[in-house]
PDB file of C-alpha atoms in Angstrom:
ATOM      1  CA  UNK A 103       0.127  -0.001   0.225  1.00 80.00           C
ATOM      2  CA  UNK A 104       3.087   2.468   0.864  1.00 87.00           C
ATOM      3  CA  UNK A 105       4.384   1.749  -2.515  1.00 91.00           C
ATOM      4  CA  UNK A 106       1.259   1.893  -4.275  1.00 86.00           C
ATOM      5  CA  UNK A 107       0.447   5.419  -2.349  1.00 86.00           C
ATOM      6  CA  UNK A 108       3.855   7.349  -3.524  1.00 91.00           C
ATOM      7  CA  UNK A 109       3.101   5.675  -6.845  1.00 94.00           C
ATOM      8  CA  UNK A 110      -0.362   7.574  -7.458  1.00 90.00           C
ATOM      9  CA  UNK A 111       0.843  10.721  -5.788  1.00 91.00           C
ATOM     10  CA  UNK A 112       3.850  10.783  -8.384  1.00 94.00           C
ATOM     11  CA  UNK A 113       1.368   9.998 -11.058  1.00 94.00           C
ATOM     12  CA  UNK A 114      -1.010  13.068 -10.116  1.00 92.00           C
ATOM     13  CA  UNK A 115       1.711  15.106  -9.330  1.00 94.00           C
ATOM     14  CA  UNK A 116       3.144  14.742 -13.068  1.00 96.00           C
ATOM     15  CA  UNK A 117      -0.195  15.799 -14.319  1.00 95.00           C
ATOM     16  CA  UNK A 118       0.332  19.026 -12.544  1.00 95.00           C
ATOM     17  CA  UNK A 119       3.980  19.487 -13.308  1.00 96.00           C
ATOM     18  CA  UNK A 120       3.374  19.345 -17.283  1.00 97.00           C
ATOM     19  CA  UNK A 121       0.462  21.665 -17.052  1.00 96.00           C
ATOM     20  CA  UNK A 122       2.599  23.899 -15.255  1.00 96.00           C
ATOM     21  CA  UNK A 123       5.075  23.636 -17.819  1.00 96.00           C
ATOM     22  CA  UNK A 124       2.506  24.015 -20.780  1.00 96.00           C
ATOM     23  CA  UNK A 125       1.193  27.386 -19.109  1.00 95.00           C
ATOM     24  CA  UNK A 126      -1.269  26.431 -16.259  1.00 95.00           C
ATOM     25  CA  UNK A 127      -0.270  27.306 -12.704  1.00 94.00           C
ATOM     26  CA  UNK A 128      -3.682  25.970 -11.347  1.00 94.00           C
ATOM     27  CA  UNK A 129      -2.222  23.196  -9.460  1.00 93.00           C
ATOM     28  CA  UNK A 130       0.583  25.251  -8.070  1.00 92.00           C
ATOM     29  CA  UNK A 131      -1.603  27.827  -6.788  1.00 93.00           C
ATOM     30  CA  UNK A 132      -3.360  25.066  -5.196  1.00 91.00           C
ATOM     31  CA  UNK A 133      -0.484  23.613  -3.491  1.00 91.00           C
ATOM     32  CA  UNK A 134      -0.490  20.093  -5.233  1.00 91.00           C
ATOM     33  CA  UNK A 135       2.937  20.167  -6.745  1.00 93.00           C
ATOM     34  CA  UNK A 136       3.976  18.161  -3.966  1.00 92.00           C
ATOM     35  CA  UNK A 137       5.195  14.680  -3.134  1.00 91.00           C
ATOM     36  CA  UNK A 138       3.773  15.311   0.351  1.00 90.00           C
ATOM     37  CA  UNK A 139       0.918  12.350   0.172  1.00 88.00           C
ATOM     38  CA  UNK A 140      -1.214  13.972   2.775  1.00 87.00           C
ATOM     39  CA  UNK A 141      -1.951  16.595  -0.105  1.00 88.00           C
ATOM     40  CA  UNK A 142      -3.043  13.992  -2.717  1.00 89.00           C
ATOM     41  CA  UNK A 143      -4.633  11.082  -0.617  1.00 84.00           C
ATOM     42  CA  UNK A 144      -8.354   9.958  -1.256  1.00 85.00           C
ATOM     43  CA  UNK A 145      -9.454   7.634   1.536  1.00 85.00           C
ATOM     44  CA  UNK A 146     -11.609   5.429  -0.810  1.00 85.00           C
ATOM     45  CA  UNK A 147      -8.910   5.376  -3.643  1.00 82.00           C
ATOM     46  CA  UNK A 148      -5.798   5.208  -1.642  1.00 82.00           C
ATOM     47  CA  UNK A 149      -6.823   3.248   1.564  1.00 84.00           C
ATOM     48  CA  UNK A 150     -10.035   1.492   1.324  1.00 87.00           C
ATOM     49  CA  UNK A 151      -9.930   0.127  -2.487  1.00 84.00           C
ATOM     50  CA  UNK A 152      -6.373  -1.385  -2.200  1.00 83.00           C
ATOM     51  CA  UNK A 153      -6.597  -2.848   1.342  1.00 87.00           C
ATOM     52  CA  UNK A 154      -9.618  -4.650   0.218  1.00 87.00           C
ATOM     53  CA  UNK A 155      -8.488  -5.845  -2.697  1.00 82.00           C
ATOM     54  CA  UNK A 156      -5.074  -7.402  -0.764  1.00 83.00           C
ATOM     55  CA  UNK A 157      -7.817  -8.794   1.979  1.00 87.00           C
ATOM     56  CA  UNK A 158      -9.858 -10.516  -1.112  1.00 85.00           C
ATOM     57  CA  UNK A 159      -6.657 -11.905  -2.470  1.00 78.00           C
ATOM     58  CA  UNK A 160      -7.233 -10.066  -5.670  1.00 75.00           C
ATOM     59  CA  UNK A 161      -5.172 -11.124  -8.926  1.00 66.00           C
ATOM     60  CA  UNK A 162      -4.701  -7.152  -9.335  1.00 68.00           C
ATOM     61  CA  UNK A 163      -4.379  -4.165  -7.214  1.00 72.00           C
ATOM     62  CA  UNK A 164      -5.037  -0.434  -8.135  1.00 71.00           C
ATOM     63  CA  UNK A 165      -5.797   2.651  -6.283  1.00 74.00           C
ATOM     64  CA  UNK A 166      -6.278   6.575  -6.782  1.00 78.00           C
ATOM     65  CA  UNK A 167      -5.441   9.747  -5.763  1.00 80.00           C
ATOM     66  CA  UNK A 168      -7.293  12.884  -5.902  1.00 86.00           C
ATOM     67  CA  UNK A 169      -6.822  14.103  -9.598  1.00 86.00           C
ATOM     68  CA  UNK A 170      -4.600  17.265  -9.818  1.00 90.00           C
ATOM     69  CA  UNK A 171      -6.821  20.398 -10.762  1.00 91.00           C
ATOM     70  CA  UNK A 172      -5.448  22.074 -14.168  1.00 90.00           C
ATOM     71  CA  UNK A 173      -7.319  24.454 -16.679  1.00 93.00           C
ATOM     72  CA  UNK A 174      -6.952  23.448 -20.213  1.00 90.00           C
ATOM     73  CA  UNK A 175      -7.820  26.842 -21.607  1.00 92.00           C
ATOM     74  CA  UNK A 176      -4.474  28.072 -19.869  1.00 94.00           C
ATOM     75  CA  UNK A 177      -2.473  25.432 -21.740  1.00 93.00           C
ATOM     76  CA  UNK A 178      -0.199  27.236 -24.442  1.00 92.00           C
ATOM     77  CA  UNK A 179      -0.978  24.348 -26.885  1.00 90.00           C
ATOM     78  CA  UNK A 180      -4.630  23.822 -27.227  1.00 86.00           C
ATOM     79  CA  UNK A 181      -4.411  20.989 -29.386  1.00 84.00           C
ATOM     80  CA  UNK A 182      -1.959  18.621 -27.970  1.00 90.00           C
ATOM     81  CA  UNK A 183      -1.571  20.149 -24.430  1.00 93.00           C
ATOM     82  CA  UNK A 184      -4.157  18.107 -22.863  1.00 92.00           C
ATOM     83  CA  UNK A 185      -2.831  14.801 -24.659  1.00 93.00           C
ATOM     84  CA  UNK A 186       0.658  15.407 -22.932  1.00 95.00           C
ATOM     85  CA  UNK A 187      -0.881  16.334 -19.618  1.00 96.00           C
ATOM     86  CA  UNK A 188      -3.003  13.279 -19.684  1.00 95.00           C
ATOM     87  CA  UNK A 189      -0.415  10.805 -20.759  1.00 96.00           C
ATOM     88  CA  UNK A 190       2.250  12.165 -18.497  1.00 96.00           C
ATOM     89  CA  UNK A 191       0.536  10.471 -15.316  1.00 96.00           C
ATOM     90  CA  UNK A 192       0.897   6.898 -17.085  1.00 97.00           C
ATOM     91  CA  UNK A 193       4.550   8.240 -18.427  1.00 97.00           C
ATOM     92  CA  UNK A 194       5.891   8.652 -14.718  1.00 97.00           C
ATOM     93  CA  UNK A 195       4.712   5.411 -13.778  1.00 97.00           C
ATOM     94  CA  UNK A 196       6.777   3.673 -16.486  1.00 98.00           C
ATOM     95  CA  UNK A 197       9.404   5.923 -15.767  1.00 98.00           C
ATOM     96  CA  UNK A 198       9.503   4.916 -12.080  1.00 98.00           C
ATOM     97  CA  UNK A 199       9.138   1.238 -13.237  1.00 98.00           C
ATOM     98  CA  UNK A 200      12.293   1.773 -15.440  1.00 97.00           C
ATOM     99  CA  UNK A 201      14.555   3.230 -12.629  1.00 98.00           C
ATOM    100  CA  UNK A 202      14.079   0.319 -10.273  1.00 97.00           C
ATOM    101  CA  UNK A 203      14.398  -2.307 -12.934  1.00 97.00           C
ATOM    102  CA  UNK A 204      17.539  -0.607 -14.024  1.00 96.00           C
ATOM    103  CA  UNK A 205      18.838  -0.696 -10.290  1.00 96.00           C
ATOM    104  CA  UNK A 206      17.573  -4.478  -9.716  1.00 94.00           C
ATOM    105  CA  UNK A 207      19.955  -5.316 -12.942  1.00 92.00           C
ATOM    106  CA  UNK A 208      22.943  -4.577 -11.184  1.00 92.00           C
ATOM    107  CA  UNK A 209      22.294  -7.032  -7.958  1.00 93.00           C
ATOM    108  CA  UNK A 210      24.348 -10.059  -7.659  1.00 92.00           C
ATOM    109  CA  UNK A 211      21.631 -12.601  -8.163  1.00 92.00           C
ATOM    110  CA  UNK A 212      21.600 -15.344 -10.770  1.00 92.00           C
ATOM    111  CA  UNK A 213      18.329 -15.232 -13.080  1.00 93.00           C
ATOM    112  CA  UNK A 214      16.338 -18.065 -11.243  1.00 92.00           C
ATOM    113  CA  UNK A 215      16.348 -16.660  -8.091  1.00 92.00           C
ATOM    114  CA  UNK A 216      15.216 -13.219  -9.751  1.00 94.00           C
ATOM    115  CA  UNK A 217      12.687 -14.947 -11.300  1.00 93.00           C
ATOM    116  CA  UNK A 218      11.644 -16.656  -8.027  1.00 93.00           C
ATOM    117  CA  UNK A 219      11.875 -13.422  -6.123  1.00 93.00           C
ATOM    118  CA  UNK A 220       9.657 -11.400  -8.941  1.00 93.00           C
ATOM    119  CA  UNK A 221       7.057 -14.079  -8.925  1.00 91.00           C
ATOM    120  CA  UNK A 222       6.839 -14.061  -4.928  1.00 91.00           C
ATOM    121  CA  UNK A 223       6.452  -9.884  -5.141  1.00 90.00           C
ATOM    122  CA  UNK A 224       3.732 -10.242  -8.105  1.00 89.00           C
ATOM    123  CA  UNK A 225       1.890 -12.912  -5.774  1.00 85.00           C
ATOM    124  CA  UNK A 226       2.389 -10.693  -2.403  1.00 79.00           C
ATOM    125  CA  UNK A 227       4.271 -13.604  -0.699  1.00 82.00           C
ATOM    126  CA  UNK A 228       6.793 -12.455   1.904  1.00 79.00           C
ATOM    127  CA  UNK A 229      10.547 -13.691   2.007  1.00 79.00           C
ATOM    128  CA  UNK A 230      12.816 -13.792   5.214  1.00 73.00           C
ATOM    129  CA  UNK A 231      15.817 -14.024   5.874  1.00 67.00           C
ATOM    130  CA  UNK A 232      17.219 -14.110   2.053  1.00 71.00           C
ATOM    131  CA  UNK A 233      19.988 -11.467   2.426  1.00 85.00           C
ATOM    132  CA  UNK A 234      20.251  -7.818   1.335  1.00 88.00           C
ATOM    133  CA  UNK A 235      20.445  -8.368  -2.720  1.00 92.00           C
ATOM    134  CA  UNK A 236      16.949 -10.773  -2.466  1.00 92.00           C
ATOM    135  CA  UNK A 237      15.197  -8.137  -0.167  1.00 92.00           C
ATOM    136  CA  UNK A 238      16.469  -5.101  -2.639  1.00 94.00           C
ATOM    137  CA  UNK A 239      15.189  -7.306  -5.530  1.00 95.00           C
ATOM    138  CA  UNK A 240      12.119  -8.126  -3.928  1.00 94.00           C
ATOM    139  CA  UNK A 241      11.384  -4.366  -3.263  1.00 94.00           C
ATOM    140  CA  UNK A 242      12.161  -3.259  -6.769  1.00 96.00           C
ATOM    141  CA  UNK A 243       9.864  -5.987  -8.338  1.00 96.00           C
ATOM    142  CA  UNK A 244       7.297  -4.864  -6.107  1.00 95.00           C
ATOM    143  CA  UNK A 245       7.630  -1.259  -7.231  1.00 97.00           C
ATOM    144  CA  UNK A 246       7.877  -2.298 -11.103  1.00 97.00           C
ATOM    145  CA  UNK A 247       4.646  -4.223 -10.784  1.00 95.00           C
ATOM    146  CA  UNK A 248       2.563  -1.656  -9.031  1.00 94.00           C
ATOM    147  CA  UNK A 249       3.831   0.861 -11.638  1.00 96.00           C
ATOM    148  CA  UNK A 250       3.713  -1.097 -14.702  1.00 96.00           C
ATOM    149  CA  UNK A 251      -0.205  -1.928 -13.525  1.00 93.00           C
ATOM    150  CA  UNK A 252      -0.926   1.911 -12.723  1.00 93.00           C
ATOM    151  CA  UNK A 253       0.798   2.972 -16.270  1.00 96.00           C
ATOM    152  CA  UNK A 254      -1.170   0.281 -18.414  1.00 95.00           C
ATOM    153  CA  UNK A 255      -4.517   0.898 -16.205  1.00 91.00           C
ATOM    154  CA  UNK A 256      -4.614   4.552 -16.556  1.00 93.00           C
ATOM    155  CA  UNK A 257      -4.081   4.359 -20.642  1.00 94.00           C
ATOM    156  CA  UNK A 258      -7.151   2.217 -20.856  1.00 92.00           C
ATOM    157  CA  UNK A 259      -9.549   4.587 -23.029  1.00 90.00           C
ATOM    158  CA  UNK A 260     -12.524   4.953 -20.677  1.00 90.00           C
ATOM    159  CA  UNK A 261     -13.270   7.813 -18.334  1.00 88.00           C
ATOM    160  CA  UNK A 262     -12.465   9.081 -15.916  1.00 85.00           C
ATOM    161  CA  UNK A 263      -8.902   7.334 -16.848  1.00 90.00           C
ATOM    162  CA  UNK A 264      -6.166   9.218 -18.504  1.00 93.00           C
ATOM    163  CA  UNK A 265      -6.585   7.218 -21.798  1.00 92.00           C
ATOM    164  CA  UNK A 266      -9.882   8.434 -22.300  1.00 89.00           C
ATOM    165  CA  UNK A 267      -8.437  11.936 -22.567  1.00 87.00           C
ATOM    166  CA  UNK A 268      -6.120  11.114 -25.429  1.00 88.00           C
ATOM    167  CA  UNK A 269      -8.755   9.127 -27.190  1.00 87.00           C
ATOM    168  CA  UNK A 270     -10.903  12.163 -27.318  1.00 83.00           C
ATOM    169  CA  UNK A 271      -7.956  14.411 -28.549  1.00 82.00           C
ATOM    170  CA  UNK A 272      -8.147  12.295 -31.629  1.00 82.00           C
ATOM    171  CA  UNK A 273     -12.212  11.362 -32.169  1.00 78.00           C
ATOM    172  CA  UNK A 274     -13.694  13.926 -34.743  1.00 76.00           C
ATOM    173  CA  UNK A 275     -16.189  16.390 -33.278  1.00 72.00           C
ATOM    174  CA  UNK A 276     -18.977  14.274 -34.849  1.00 70.00           C
ATOM    175  CA  UNK A 277     -18.405  11.778 -32.189  1.00 73.00           C
ATOM    176  CA  UNK A 278     -18.866  14.430 -29.439  1.00 73.00           C
ATOM    177  CA  UNK A 279     -22.233  11.978 -28.429  1.00 78.00           C
ATOM    178  CA  UNK A 280     -20.410   9.045 -27.785  1.00 76.00           C
ATOM    179  CA  UNK A 281     -17.751  11.328 -25.616  1.00 74.00           C
ATOM    180  CA  UNK A 282     -21.037  12.182 -23.679  1.00 80.00           C
ATOM    181  CA  UNK A 283     -21.853   8.528 -23.116  1.00 82.00           C
ATOM    182  CA  UNK A 284     -18.423   7.489 -21.814  1.00 84.00           C
ATOM    183  CA  UNK A 285     -17.964  10.189 -19.305  1.00 82.00           C
ATOM    184  CA  UNK A 286     -21.854   9.917 -17.917  1.00 85.00           C
ATOM    185  CA  UNK A 287     -21.488   5.833 -17.752  1.00 84.00           C
ATOM    186  CA  UNK A 288     -17.647   5.215 -17.742  1.00 83.00           C
ATOM    187  CA  UNK A 289     -17.079   4.212 -14.073  1.00 81.00           C
ATOM    188  CA  UNK A 290     -19.596   1.202 -14.716  1.00 85.00           C
ATOM    189  CA  UNK A 291     -17.818   0.528 -18.149  1.00 88.00           C
ATOM    190  CA  UNK A 292     -14.720   0.469 -16.496  1.00 83.00           C
ATOM    191  CA  UNK A 293     -15.686  -1.795 -13.691  1.00 79.00           C
ATOM    192  CA  UNK A 294     -17.237  -4.167 -16.505  1.00 83.00           C
ATOM    193  CA  UNK A 295     -13.986  -3.869 -18.218  1.00 82.00           C
ATOM    194  CA  UNK A 296     -11.805  -4.892 -15.060  1.00 76.00           C
ATOM    195  CA  UNK A 297     -13.994  -8.053 -13.759  1.00 76.00           C
ATOM    196  CA  UNK A 298     -14.499  -9.227 -17.586  1.00 77.00           C
ATOM    197  CA  UNK A 299     -11.393  -8.472 -19.138  1.00 72.00           C
ATOM    198  CA  UNK A 300      -8.546  -8.658 -16.530  1.00 76.00           C
ATOM    199  CA  UNK A 301      -7.388 -11.947 -18.468  1.00 81.00           C
ATOM    200  CA  UNK A 302      -6.385  -9.502 -21.378  1.00 84.00           C
ATOM    201  CA  UNK A 303      -5.252  -6.669 -19.228  1.00 87.00           C
ATOM    202  CA  UNK A 304      -2.777  -9.082 -16.653  1.00 87.00           C
ATOM    203  CA  UNK A 305      -0.400 -10.899 -19.615  1.00 92.00           C
ATOM    204  CA  UNK A 306       0.468  -7.235 -21.204  1.00 93.00           C
ATOM    205  CA  UNK A 307       1.207  -5.992 -17.368  1.00 94.00           C
ATOM    206  CA  UNK A 308       2.991  -9.296 -16.832  1.00 94.00           C
ATOM    207  CA  UNK A 309       5.101  -9.021 -20.046  1.00 96.00           C
ATOM    208  CA  UNK A 310       6.090  -5.613 -19.246  1.00 96.00           C
ATOM    209  CA  UNK A 311       7.255  -6.323 -15.721  1.00 97.00           C
ATOM    210  CA  UNK A 312       9.464  -9.358 -16.788  1.00 96.00           C
ATOM    211  CA  UNK A 313      10.852  -6.824 -19.384  1.00 96.00           C
ATOM    212  CA  UNK A 314      11.684  -4.056 -17.126  1.00 96.00           C
ATOM    213  CA  UNK A 315      13.227  -6.642 -14.724  1.00 95.00           C
ATOM    214  CA  UNK A 316      14.937  -8.468 -17.735  1.00 92.00           C
ATOM    215  CA  UNK A 317      13.456 -11.544 -16.559  1.00 90.00           C
TER     216      UNK A 317
END
């Protein structure tokens, strides 16, 4: 949960920071360009949902923080600015995964040990008394797993996820009614997607997880 909280905070701060770089200081004025979790945490998305998924031994864990506010009309580039702000969140998660994946490559462990520890991290199985290298690889694996999942999850083109904002930027104006429909029922469509198509989502996450860790 600690890794998840910091990862979703980094995700949200990235939205506000990119918006700030593109000319909008809404997030800065609201004090949200900060890695202090207390400024971003959402009781439901940051605590209750992740904890329930862990207790229910779910095959995936996800959560969210309070969205960072920004005003798209303040952006210097009105066409591509919203896309850059939206995609910055998932990219921040892939960047975190890449940094910890790179770090794990330098740990003195053979491939079979890394694979075993990586699977333990994915399944939430604890390892004890294994030494500093396995412990660090276990921690890195968990950071990579959670951030890859957050990155892929948020790219799903269903509101309120970031992928929907990217999709809407490419749709012609005549699709406006479709956008309104997705905005209205997006949360229910997303829940249906997660429980019906997680078997499609998880192999993609697992592939990137192995790729980042060099497994």
